[in-house]
Coordinates of C-alpha atoms and ligand atoms in Angstrom, one line a residue:
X1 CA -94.3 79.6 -10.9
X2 CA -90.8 80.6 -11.1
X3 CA -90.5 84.0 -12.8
X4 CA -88.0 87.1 -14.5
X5 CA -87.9 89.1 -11.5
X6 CA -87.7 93.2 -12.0
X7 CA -85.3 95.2 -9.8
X8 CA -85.8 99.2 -9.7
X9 CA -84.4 100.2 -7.1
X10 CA -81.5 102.1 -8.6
X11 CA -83.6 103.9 -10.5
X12 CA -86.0 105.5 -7.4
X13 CA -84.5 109.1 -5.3
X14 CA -83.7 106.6 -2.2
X15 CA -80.8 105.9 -4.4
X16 CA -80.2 108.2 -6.8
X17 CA -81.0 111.4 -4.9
X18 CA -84.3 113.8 -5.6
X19 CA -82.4 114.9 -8.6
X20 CA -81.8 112.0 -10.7
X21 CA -83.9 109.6 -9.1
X22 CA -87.6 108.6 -9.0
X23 CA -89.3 109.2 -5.7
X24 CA -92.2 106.8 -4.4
X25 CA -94.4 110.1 -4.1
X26 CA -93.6 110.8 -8.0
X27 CA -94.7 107.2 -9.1
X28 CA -97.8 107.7 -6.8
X29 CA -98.5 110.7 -8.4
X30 CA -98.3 109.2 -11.8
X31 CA -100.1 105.8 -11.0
X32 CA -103.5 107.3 -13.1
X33 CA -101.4 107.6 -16.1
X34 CA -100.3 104.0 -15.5
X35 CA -103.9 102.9 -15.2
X36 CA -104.8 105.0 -18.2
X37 CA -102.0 103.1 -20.1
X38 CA -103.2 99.7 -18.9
X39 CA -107.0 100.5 -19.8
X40 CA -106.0 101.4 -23.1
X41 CA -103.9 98.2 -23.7
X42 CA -106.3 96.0 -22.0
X43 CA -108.9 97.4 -24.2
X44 CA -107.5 97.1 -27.6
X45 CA -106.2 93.4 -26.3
X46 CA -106.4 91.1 -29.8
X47 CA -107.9 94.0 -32.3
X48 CA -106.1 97.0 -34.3
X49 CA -102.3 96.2 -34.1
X50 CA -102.9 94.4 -30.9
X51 CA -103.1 90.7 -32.3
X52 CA -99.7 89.9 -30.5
X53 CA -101.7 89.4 -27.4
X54 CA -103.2 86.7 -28.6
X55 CA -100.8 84.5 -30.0
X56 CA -100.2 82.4 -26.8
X57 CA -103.5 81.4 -26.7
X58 CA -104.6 81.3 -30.1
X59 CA -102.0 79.5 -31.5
X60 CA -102.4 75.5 -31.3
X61 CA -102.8 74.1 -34.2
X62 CA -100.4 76.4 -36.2
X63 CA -98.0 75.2 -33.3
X64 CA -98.4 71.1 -34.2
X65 CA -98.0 72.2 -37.8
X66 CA -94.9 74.2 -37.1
X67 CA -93.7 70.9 -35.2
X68 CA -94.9 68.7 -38.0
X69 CA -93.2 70.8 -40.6
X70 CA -89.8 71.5 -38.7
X71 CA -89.3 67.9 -38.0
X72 CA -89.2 67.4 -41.5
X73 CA -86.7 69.8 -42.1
X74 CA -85.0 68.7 -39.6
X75 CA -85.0 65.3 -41.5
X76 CA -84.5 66.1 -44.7
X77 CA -82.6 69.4 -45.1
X78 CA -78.8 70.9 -44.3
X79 CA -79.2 74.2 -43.8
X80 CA -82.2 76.3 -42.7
X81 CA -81.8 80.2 -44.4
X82 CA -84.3 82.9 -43.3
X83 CA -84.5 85.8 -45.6
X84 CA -86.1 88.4 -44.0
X85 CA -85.1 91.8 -42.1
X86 CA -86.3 94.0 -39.1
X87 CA -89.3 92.3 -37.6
X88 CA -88.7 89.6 -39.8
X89 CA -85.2 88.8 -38.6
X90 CA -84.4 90.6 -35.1
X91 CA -86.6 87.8 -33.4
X92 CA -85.2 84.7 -35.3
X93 CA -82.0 86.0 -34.6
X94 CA -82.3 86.8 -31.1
X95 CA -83.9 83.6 -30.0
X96 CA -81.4 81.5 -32.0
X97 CA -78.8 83.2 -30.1
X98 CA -80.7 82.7 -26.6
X99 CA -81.5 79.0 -27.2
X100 CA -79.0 77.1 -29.3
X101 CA -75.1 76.1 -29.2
X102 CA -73.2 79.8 -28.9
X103 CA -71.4 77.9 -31.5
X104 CA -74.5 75.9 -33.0
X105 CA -73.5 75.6 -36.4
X106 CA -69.9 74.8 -36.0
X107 CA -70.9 71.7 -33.8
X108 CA -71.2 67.6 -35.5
X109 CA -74.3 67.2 -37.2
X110 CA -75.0 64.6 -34.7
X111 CA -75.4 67.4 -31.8
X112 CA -77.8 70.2 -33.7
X113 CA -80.5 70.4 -36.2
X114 CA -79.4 71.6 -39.7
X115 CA -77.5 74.6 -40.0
X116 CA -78.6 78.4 -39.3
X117 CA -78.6 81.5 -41.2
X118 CA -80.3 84.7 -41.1
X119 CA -79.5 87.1 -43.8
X120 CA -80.9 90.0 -43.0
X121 CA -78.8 92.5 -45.3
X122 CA -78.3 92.7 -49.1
X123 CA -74.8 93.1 -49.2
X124 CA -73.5 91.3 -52.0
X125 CA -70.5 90.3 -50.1
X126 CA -72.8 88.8 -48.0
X127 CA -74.9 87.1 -50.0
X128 CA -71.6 85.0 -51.9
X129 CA -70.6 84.2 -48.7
X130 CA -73.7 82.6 -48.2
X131 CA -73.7 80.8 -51.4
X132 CA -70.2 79.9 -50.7
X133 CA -71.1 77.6 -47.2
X134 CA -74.6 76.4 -48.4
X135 CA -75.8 73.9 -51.3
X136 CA -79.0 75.5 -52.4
X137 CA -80.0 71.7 -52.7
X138 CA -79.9 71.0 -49.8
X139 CA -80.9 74.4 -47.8
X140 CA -84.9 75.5 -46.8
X141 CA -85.1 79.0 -47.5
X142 CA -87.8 80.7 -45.4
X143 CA -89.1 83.9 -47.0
X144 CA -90.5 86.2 -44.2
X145 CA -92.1 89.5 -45.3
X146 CA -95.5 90.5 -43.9
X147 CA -96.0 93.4 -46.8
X148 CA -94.2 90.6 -49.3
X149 CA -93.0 94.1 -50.9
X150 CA -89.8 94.6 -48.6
X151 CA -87.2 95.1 -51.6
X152 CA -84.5 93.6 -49.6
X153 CA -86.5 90.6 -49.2
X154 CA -88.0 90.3 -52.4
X155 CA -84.4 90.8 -53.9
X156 CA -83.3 87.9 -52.4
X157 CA -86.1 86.4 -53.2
X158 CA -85.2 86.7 -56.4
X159 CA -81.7 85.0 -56.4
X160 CA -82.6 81.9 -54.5
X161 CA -85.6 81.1 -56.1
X162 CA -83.5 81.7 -59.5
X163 CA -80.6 79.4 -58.2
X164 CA -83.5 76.5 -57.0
X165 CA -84.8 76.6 -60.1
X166 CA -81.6 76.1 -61.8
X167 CA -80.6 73.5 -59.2
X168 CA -84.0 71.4 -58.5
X169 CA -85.5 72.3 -62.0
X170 CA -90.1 71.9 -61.4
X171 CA -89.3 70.8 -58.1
X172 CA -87.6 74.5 -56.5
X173 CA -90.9 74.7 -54.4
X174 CA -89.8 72.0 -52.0
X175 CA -87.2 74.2 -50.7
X176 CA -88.7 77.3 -49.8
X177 CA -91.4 78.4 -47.3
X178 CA -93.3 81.7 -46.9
X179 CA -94.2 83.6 -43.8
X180 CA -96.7 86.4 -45.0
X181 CA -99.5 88.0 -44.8
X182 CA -102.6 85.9 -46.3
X183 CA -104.0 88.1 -47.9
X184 CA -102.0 91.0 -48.7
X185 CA -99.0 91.5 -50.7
X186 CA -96.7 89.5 -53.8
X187 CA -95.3 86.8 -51.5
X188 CA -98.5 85.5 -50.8
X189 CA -99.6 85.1 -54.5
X190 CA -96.2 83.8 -55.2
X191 CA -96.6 81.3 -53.0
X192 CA -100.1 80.4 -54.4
X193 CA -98.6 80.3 -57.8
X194 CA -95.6 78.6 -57.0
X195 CA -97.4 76.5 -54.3
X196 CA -94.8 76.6 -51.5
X197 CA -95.7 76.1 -47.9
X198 CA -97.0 79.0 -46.5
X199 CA -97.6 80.3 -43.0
X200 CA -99.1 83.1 -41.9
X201 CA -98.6 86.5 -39.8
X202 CA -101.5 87.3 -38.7
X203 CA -102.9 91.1 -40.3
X204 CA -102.8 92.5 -37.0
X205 CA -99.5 91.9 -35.4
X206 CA -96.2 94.1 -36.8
X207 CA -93.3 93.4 -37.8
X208 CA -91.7 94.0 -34.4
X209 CA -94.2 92.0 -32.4
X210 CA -93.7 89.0 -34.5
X211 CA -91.8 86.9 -33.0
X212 CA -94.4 84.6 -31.2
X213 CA -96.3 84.0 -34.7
X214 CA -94.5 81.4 -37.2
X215 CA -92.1 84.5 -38.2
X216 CA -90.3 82.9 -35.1
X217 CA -91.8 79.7 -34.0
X218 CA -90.6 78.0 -37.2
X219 CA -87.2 78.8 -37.4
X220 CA -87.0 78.1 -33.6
X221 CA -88.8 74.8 -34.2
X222 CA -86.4 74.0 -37.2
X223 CA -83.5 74.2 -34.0
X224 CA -84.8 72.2 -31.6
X225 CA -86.5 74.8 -29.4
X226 CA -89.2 74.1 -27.2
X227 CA -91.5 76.5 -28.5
X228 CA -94.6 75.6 -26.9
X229 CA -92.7 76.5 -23.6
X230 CA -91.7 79.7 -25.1
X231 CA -95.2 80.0 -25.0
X232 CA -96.2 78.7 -21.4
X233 CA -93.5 81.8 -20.6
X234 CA -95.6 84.5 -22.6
X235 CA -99.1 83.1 -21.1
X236 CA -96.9 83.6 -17.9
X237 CA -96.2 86.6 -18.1
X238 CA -99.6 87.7 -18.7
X239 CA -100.9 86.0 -15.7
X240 CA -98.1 88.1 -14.2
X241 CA -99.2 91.3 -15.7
X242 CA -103.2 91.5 -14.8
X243 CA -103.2 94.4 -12.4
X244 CA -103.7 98.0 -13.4
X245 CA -101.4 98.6 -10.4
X246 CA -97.7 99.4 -11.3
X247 CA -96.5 98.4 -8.2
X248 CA -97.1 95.0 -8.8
X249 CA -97.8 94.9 -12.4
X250 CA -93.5 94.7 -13.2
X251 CA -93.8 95.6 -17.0
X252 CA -96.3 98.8 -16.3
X253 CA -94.0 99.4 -13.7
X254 CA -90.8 99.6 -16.0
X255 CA -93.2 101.8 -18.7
X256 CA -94.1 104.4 -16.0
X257 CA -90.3 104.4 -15.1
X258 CA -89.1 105.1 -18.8
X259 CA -92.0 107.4 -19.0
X260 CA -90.8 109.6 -16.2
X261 CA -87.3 109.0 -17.2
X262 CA -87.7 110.2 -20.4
X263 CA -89.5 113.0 -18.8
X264 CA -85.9 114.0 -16.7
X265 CA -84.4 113.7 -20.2
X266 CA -82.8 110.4 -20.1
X267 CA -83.5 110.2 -23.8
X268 CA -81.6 106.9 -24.0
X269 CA -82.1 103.7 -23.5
X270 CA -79.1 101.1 -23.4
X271 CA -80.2 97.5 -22.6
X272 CA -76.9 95.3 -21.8
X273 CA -77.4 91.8 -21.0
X274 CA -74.9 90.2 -18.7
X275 CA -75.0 87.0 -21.2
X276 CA -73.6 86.4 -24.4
X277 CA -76.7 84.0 -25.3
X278 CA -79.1 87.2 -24.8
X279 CA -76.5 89.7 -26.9
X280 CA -79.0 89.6 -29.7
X281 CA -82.3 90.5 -27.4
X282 CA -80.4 94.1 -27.2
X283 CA -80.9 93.8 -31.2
X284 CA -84.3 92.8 -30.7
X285 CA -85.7 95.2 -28.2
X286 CA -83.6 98.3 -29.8
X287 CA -86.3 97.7 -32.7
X288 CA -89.0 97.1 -30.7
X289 CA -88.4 100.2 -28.2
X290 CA -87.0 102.7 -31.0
X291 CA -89.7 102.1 -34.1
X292 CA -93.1 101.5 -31.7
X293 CA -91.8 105.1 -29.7
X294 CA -90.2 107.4 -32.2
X295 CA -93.1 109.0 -33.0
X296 CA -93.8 112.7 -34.9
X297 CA -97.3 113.3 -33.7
X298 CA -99.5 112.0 -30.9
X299 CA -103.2 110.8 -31.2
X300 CA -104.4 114.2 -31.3
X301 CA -102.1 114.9 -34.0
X302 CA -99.8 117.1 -32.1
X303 CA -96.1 117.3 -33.3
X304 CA -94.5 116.0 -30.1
X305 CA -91.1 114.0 -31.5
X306 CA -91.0 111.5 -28.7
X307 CA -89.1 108.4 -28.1
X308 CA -86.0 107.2 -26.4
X309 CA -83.0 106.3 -28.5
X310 CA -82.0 102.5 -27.8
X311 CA -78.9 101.6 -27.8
X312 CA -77.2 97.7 -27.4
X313 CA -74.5 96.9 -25.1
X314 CA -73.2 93.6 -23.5
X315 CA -71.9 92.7 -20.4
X316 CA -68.9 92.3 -19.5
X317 CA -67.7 93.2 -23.1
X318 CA -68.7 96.9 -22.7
X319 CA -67.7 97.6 -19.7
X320 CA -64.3 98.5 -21.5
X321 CA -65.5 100.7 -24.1
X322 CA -69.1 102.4 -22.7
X323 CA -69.6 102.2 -19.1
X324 CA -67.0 105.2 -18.8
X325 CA -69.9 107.3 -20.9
X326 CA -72.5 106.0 -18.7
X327 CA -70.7 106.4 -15.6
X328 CA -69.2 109.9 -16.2
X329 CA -71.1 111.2 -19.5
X330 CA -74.5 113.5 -19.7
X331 CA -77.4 112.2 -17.6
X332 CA -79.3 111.3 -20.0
X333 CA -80.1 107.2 -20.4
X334 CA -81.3 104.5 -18.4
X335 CA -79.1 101.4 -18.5
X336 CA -81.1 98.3 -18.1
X337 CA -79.1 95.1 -17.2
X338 CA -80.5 91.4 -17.8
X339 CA -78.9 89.1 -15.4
X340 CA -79.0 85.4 -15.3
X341 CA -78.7 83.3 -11.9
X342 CA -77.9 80.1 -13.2
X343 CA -75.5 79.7 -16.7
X344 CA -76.0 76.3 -18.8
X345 CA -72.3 75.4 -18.5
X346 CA -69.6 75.9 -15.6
X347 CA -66.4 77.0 -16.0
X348 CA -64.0 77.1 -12.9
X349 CA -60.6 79.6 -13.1
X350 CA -58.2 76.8 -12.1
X351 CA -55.4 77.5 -9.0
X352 CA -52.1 78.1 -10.2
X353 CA -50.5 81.6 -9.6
X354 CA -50.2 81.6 -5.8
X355 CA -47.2 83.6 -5.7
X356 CA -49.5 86.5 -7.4
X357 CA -51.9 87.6 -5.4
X358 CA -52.9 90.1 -7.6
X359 CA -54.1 87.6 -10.4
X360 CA -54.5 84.4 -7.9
X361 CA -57.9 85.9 -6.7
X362 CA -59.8 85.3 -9.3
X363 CA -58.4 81.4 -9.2
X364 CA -61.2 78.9 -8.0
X365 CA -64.3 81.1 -8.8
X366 CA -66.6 79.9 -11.6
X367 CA -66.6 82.6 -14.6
X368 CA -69.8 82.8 -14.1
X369 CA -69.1 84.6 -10.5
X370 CA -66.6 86.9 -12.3
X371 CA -69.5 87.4 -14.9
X372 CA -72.0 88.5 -12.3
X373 CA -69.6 90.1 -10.2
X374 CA -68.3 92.2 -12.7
X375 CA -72.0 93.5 -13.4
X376 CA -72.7 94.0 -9.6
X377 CA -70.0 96.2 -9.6
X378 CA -70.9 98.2 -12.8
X379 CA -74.9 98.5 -11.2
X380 CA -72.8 100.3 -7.4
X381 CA -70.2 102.2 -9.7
X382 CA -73.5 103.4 -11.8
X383 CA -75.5 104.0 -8.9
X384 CA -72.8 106.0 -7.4
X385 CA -72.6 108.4 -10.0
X386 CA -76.3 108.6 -9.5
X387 CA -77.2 107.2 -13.4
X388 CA -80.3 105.3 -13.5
X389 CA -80.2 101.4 -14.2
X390 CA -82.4 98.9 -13.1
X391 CA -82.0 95.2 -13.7
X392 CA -84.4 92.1 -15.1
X393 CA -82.6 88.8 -13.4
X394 CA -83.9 85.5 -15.9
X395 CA -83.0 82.4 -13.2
X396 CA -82.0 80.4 -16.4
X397 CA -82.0 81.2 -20.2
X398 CA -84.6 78.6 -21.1
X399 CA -87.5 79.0 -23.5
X400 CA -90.0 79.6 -20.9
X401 CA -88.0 82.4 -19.3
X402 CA -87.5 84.0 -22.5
X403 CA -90.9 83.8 -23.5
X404 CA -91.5 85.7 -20.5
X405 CA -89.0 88.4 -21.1
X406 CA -89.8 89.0 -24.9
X407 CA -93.7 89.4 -23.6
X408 CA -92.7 91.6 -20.4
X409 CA -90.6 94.0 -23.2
X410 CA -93.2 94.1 -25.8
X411 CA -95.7 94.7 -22.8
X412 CA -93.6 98.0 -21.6
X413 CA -93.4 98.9 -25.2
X414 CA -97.4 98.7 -25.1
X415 CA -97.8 100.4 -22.4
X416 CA -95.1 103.1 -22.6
X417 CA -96.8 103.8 -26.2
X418 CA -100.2 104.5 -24.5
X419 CA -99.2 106.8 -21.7
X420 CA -97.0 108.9 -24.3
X421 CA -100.4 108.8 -26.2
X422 CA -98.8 107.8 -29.5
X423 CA -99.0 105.1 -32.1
X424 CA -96.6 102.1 -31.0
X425 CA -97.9 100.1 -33.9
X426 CA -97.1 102.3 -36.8
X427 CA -93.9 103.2 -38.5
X428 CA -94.2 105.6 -40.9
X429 CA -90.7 106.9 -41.0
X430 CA -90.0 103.4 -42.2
X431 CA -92.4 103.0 -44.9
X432 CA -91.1 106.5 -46.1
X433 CA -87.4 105.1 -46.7
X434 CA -89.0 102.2 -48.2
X435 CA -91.4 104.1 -50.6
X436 CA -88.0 106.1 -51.8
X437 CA -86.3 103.0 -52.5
X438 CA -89.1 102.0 -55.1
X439 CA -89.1 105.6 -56.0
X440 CA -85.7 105.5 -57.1
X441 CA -85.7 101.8 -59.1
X442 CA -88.7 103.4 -61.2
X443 CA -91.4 101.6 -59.7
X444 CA -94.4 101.6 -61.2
X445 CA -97.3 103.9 -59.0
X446 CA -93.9 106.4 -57.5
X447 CA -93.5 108.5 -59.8
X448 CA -94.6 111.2 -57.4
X449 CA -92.2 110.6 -54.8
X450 CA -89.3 110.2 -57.7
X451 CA -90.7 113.9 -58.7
X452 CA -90.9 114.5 -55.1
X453 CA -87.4 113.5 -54.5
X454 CA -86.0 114.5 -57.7
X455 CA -87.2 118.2 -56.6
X456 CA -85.2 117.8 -53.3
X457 CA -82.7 120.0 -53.0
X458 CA -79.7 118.9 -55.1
X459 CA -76.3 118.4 -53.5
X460 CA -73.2 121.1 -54.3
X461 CA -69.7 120.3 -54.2
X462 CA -69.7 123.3 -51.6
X463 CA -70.0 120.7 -48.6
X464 CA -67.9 117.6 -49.8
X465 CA -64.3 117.6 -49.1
Ligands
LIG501 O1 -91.5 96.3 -37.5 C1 -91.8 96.4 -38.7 O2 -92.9 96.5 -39.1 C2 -90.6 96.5 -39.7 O3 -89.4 96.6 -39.1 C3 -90.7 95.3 -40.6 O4 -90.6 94.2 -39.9 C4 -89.6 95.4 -41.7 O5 -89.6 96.6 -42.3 C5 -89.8 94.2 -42.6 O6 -91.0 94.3 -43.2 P1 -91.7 93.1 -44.0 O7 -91.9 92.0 -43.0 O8 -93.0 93.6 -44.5 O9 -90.7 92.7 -45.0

């Protein structure tokens, strides 16, 4: 099996020094805590929170559905819209980008599937400009909210299903289908009522580990991706992560590394992909790293305020306006770099300044050679200046590989979670923003949080300017 390979070596004290770096004898030292982490994950495998770990196996007849359903759309519809935001977004998003056209929906109909949207915002702005490319008509709108009570979701709920009904009169069902929790929550007895086609995220997988449940296989079905190879790559990379050793388990490897990182203060972590199809997995994996580990208080409720702060970057685009922070600034991140061997397309610099040598190098190489170039040179210039970077090579962006890197990331996150003995599946400084939102529209069973922030301390004109 071909594989997402995992290179460390900039990270360990052969090559950042004893100072920066992560000596062999350190990770030795640490390997119980590893093991500790694995237990723990292997343990709660498929129950709690842990459902995700099931969803390349569990899957199959969801999957022919999906398949069933998105060829339809396919068929019959223009546009595909997902409202939805956070976990309900990020993965869509991020495997759309990966996957399709970098220009999918600008291309003849004859060369993609119908046209892709995710609003994940309630700007109005936004929103217009939506109505303003779309025919409501003709556009599936899938409604993604596992609590069916996210306000920005259920606000835009609100104004398709009010434009469908206007448009398509009784028959405004036909264009919309809910992702939601089955039991819980009002999109799932809107649905019921309404009787759209629903699918289901499963009760115990978040938000942020959705992706590999219809929250994501539908929309990626709806373009065309292969998403029972997306699969195949999850199930390989949990043939690929079986061993409670770190050394050759890669994503319990890259946990213990953040661990100890985070440990030498490098409280940040930037991911930059070398890849304009993977610019969105940095969107993706900031949610995944920053909501599972920014954690108050550990399992024995001690206040310990962990987490690393993510951060998005993309290569070579960043190299001119962050690598001068991460070459020069505090010693405090971990840059992780996603490589890929082999691009889709080819793109060869053509001859034709021989009389400039300075420019006339770069004639005759492929861009993808500058590409990868460019980011060996920020990984030595990095090195050099002793900051800690590792890099994650994919041999092609193809669903399988990708199915392998989202499962290696949310892996790392599992782990990671375990050996800094916190939640990863909670986000409670989340559902606090969203309790204050309902709090301030009035809602029904808040009226102690609008007391609550009613009672916060009111703002002077002393600090405005
Ligand atoms: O990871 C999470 O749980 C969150 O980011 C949610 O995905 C986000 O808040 C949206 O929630 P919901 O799907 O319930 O609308």
């Amino acid at each position: 099996m071909q594989k997402i390979r995992f290179d460390y070596n900039n990270m360990t004290s052969d090559y950042l020094g004893d100072e920066q770096g992560i000596s062999v004898k350190e990770l030795e030292n640490n390997a119980a805590i590893a093991k500790k982490a694995f237990d723990f994950c292997k343990e709660n495998a498929g129950k709690g929170m842990m459902g995700w770990t099931e969803l390349a196996t569990s899957q199959d007849e969801i999957v022919e559905d999906i398949l069933t359903t998105a060829a339809s759309i396919r068929k019959n519809y223009k546009a595909f819209v997902v409202l939805g935001i956070g976990g309900s977004a990020l993965g869509p998003i991020a495997v759309f980008q990966a996957l399709c056209h970098l220009h999918y929906n600008e291309l003849p109909e004859n060369k993609r599937g119908p046209k892709f949207y995710v609003e994940d915002n309630v700007d109005p702005e936004r929103m217009c400009a939506l109505l303003d490319v779309i025919d409501v008509k003709t556009t599936m709108f899938n409604v993604i909210t596992k609590s069916g009570a996210t306000s920005e979701t259920m606000s835009q709920y609100l104004i398709i299903t009010d434009l469908l009904k206007k448009a398509l009169g009784d028959d405004f069902a036909k264009n919309v289908i809910a992702t939601t929790d089955a039991q819980k929550g009002n999109l799932i007895k809107l649905a019921k009522k309404e009787g759209f086609k629903t699918y289901y995220i499963p009760a115990s997988v978040g938000g942020r580990f959705s992706e590999l449940c219809p929250v994501g296989l539908l929309p990626a079905a709806v373009l065309g991706i292969d998403i029972k190879e997306l699969l195949q790559g999850v199930r390989d990379m949990q043939e690929l992560s079986t061993s409670d050793d770190y050394k050759v388990n890669a994503p319990l490897c890259s946990a213990l590394l953040q661990y100890l990182s985070m440990q030498k203060g490098k409280n940040i972590s930037v991911m930059m992909p070398y890849a304009d199809s993977l610019k969105y997995i940095a969107d993706w994996y900031c949610q995944l790293w920053a909501e599972s580990l920014g954690k108050a208080v550990d399992f024995d409720g001690k206040v310990v305020n962990v987490g690393q702060t993510p951060v998005k970057s993309l290569g070579v685009t960043d190299q001119h306006s962050q690598v001068q922070l991460y070459t020069e600034g505090p010693f405090d991140k971990v840059v992780t770099f996603i490589a890929v061997d082999k691009f889709r397309s080819s793109y060869v610099i053509p001859q034709g300044l021989p009389d400039f040598p300075d420019v006339n190098f770069l004639c005759g190489n492929d861009l993808a050679t500058l590409l990868n170039n460019e980011r060996v040179a920020t990984e030595y210039a990095l090195t050099k200046a002793k900051r800690a970077n590792r890099t994650i090579y994919m041999p092609e962006v193809t669903p399988r590989y990708l199915g392998q890197l989202l499962y290696f990331f949310m892996l790392e996150t599992a782990y990671c979670g375990a050996m800094l003995n916190i939640d990863a599946f909670n986000q409670p400084g989340v559902e606090e923003g969203k309790k204050a939102t309902f709090a301030l529209f009035d809602r029904k069973g808040f009226e102690e949080k609008k007391a609550e922030l009613q009672s916060a301390k009111q703002k002077t004109d002393k600090f405005i300017i």
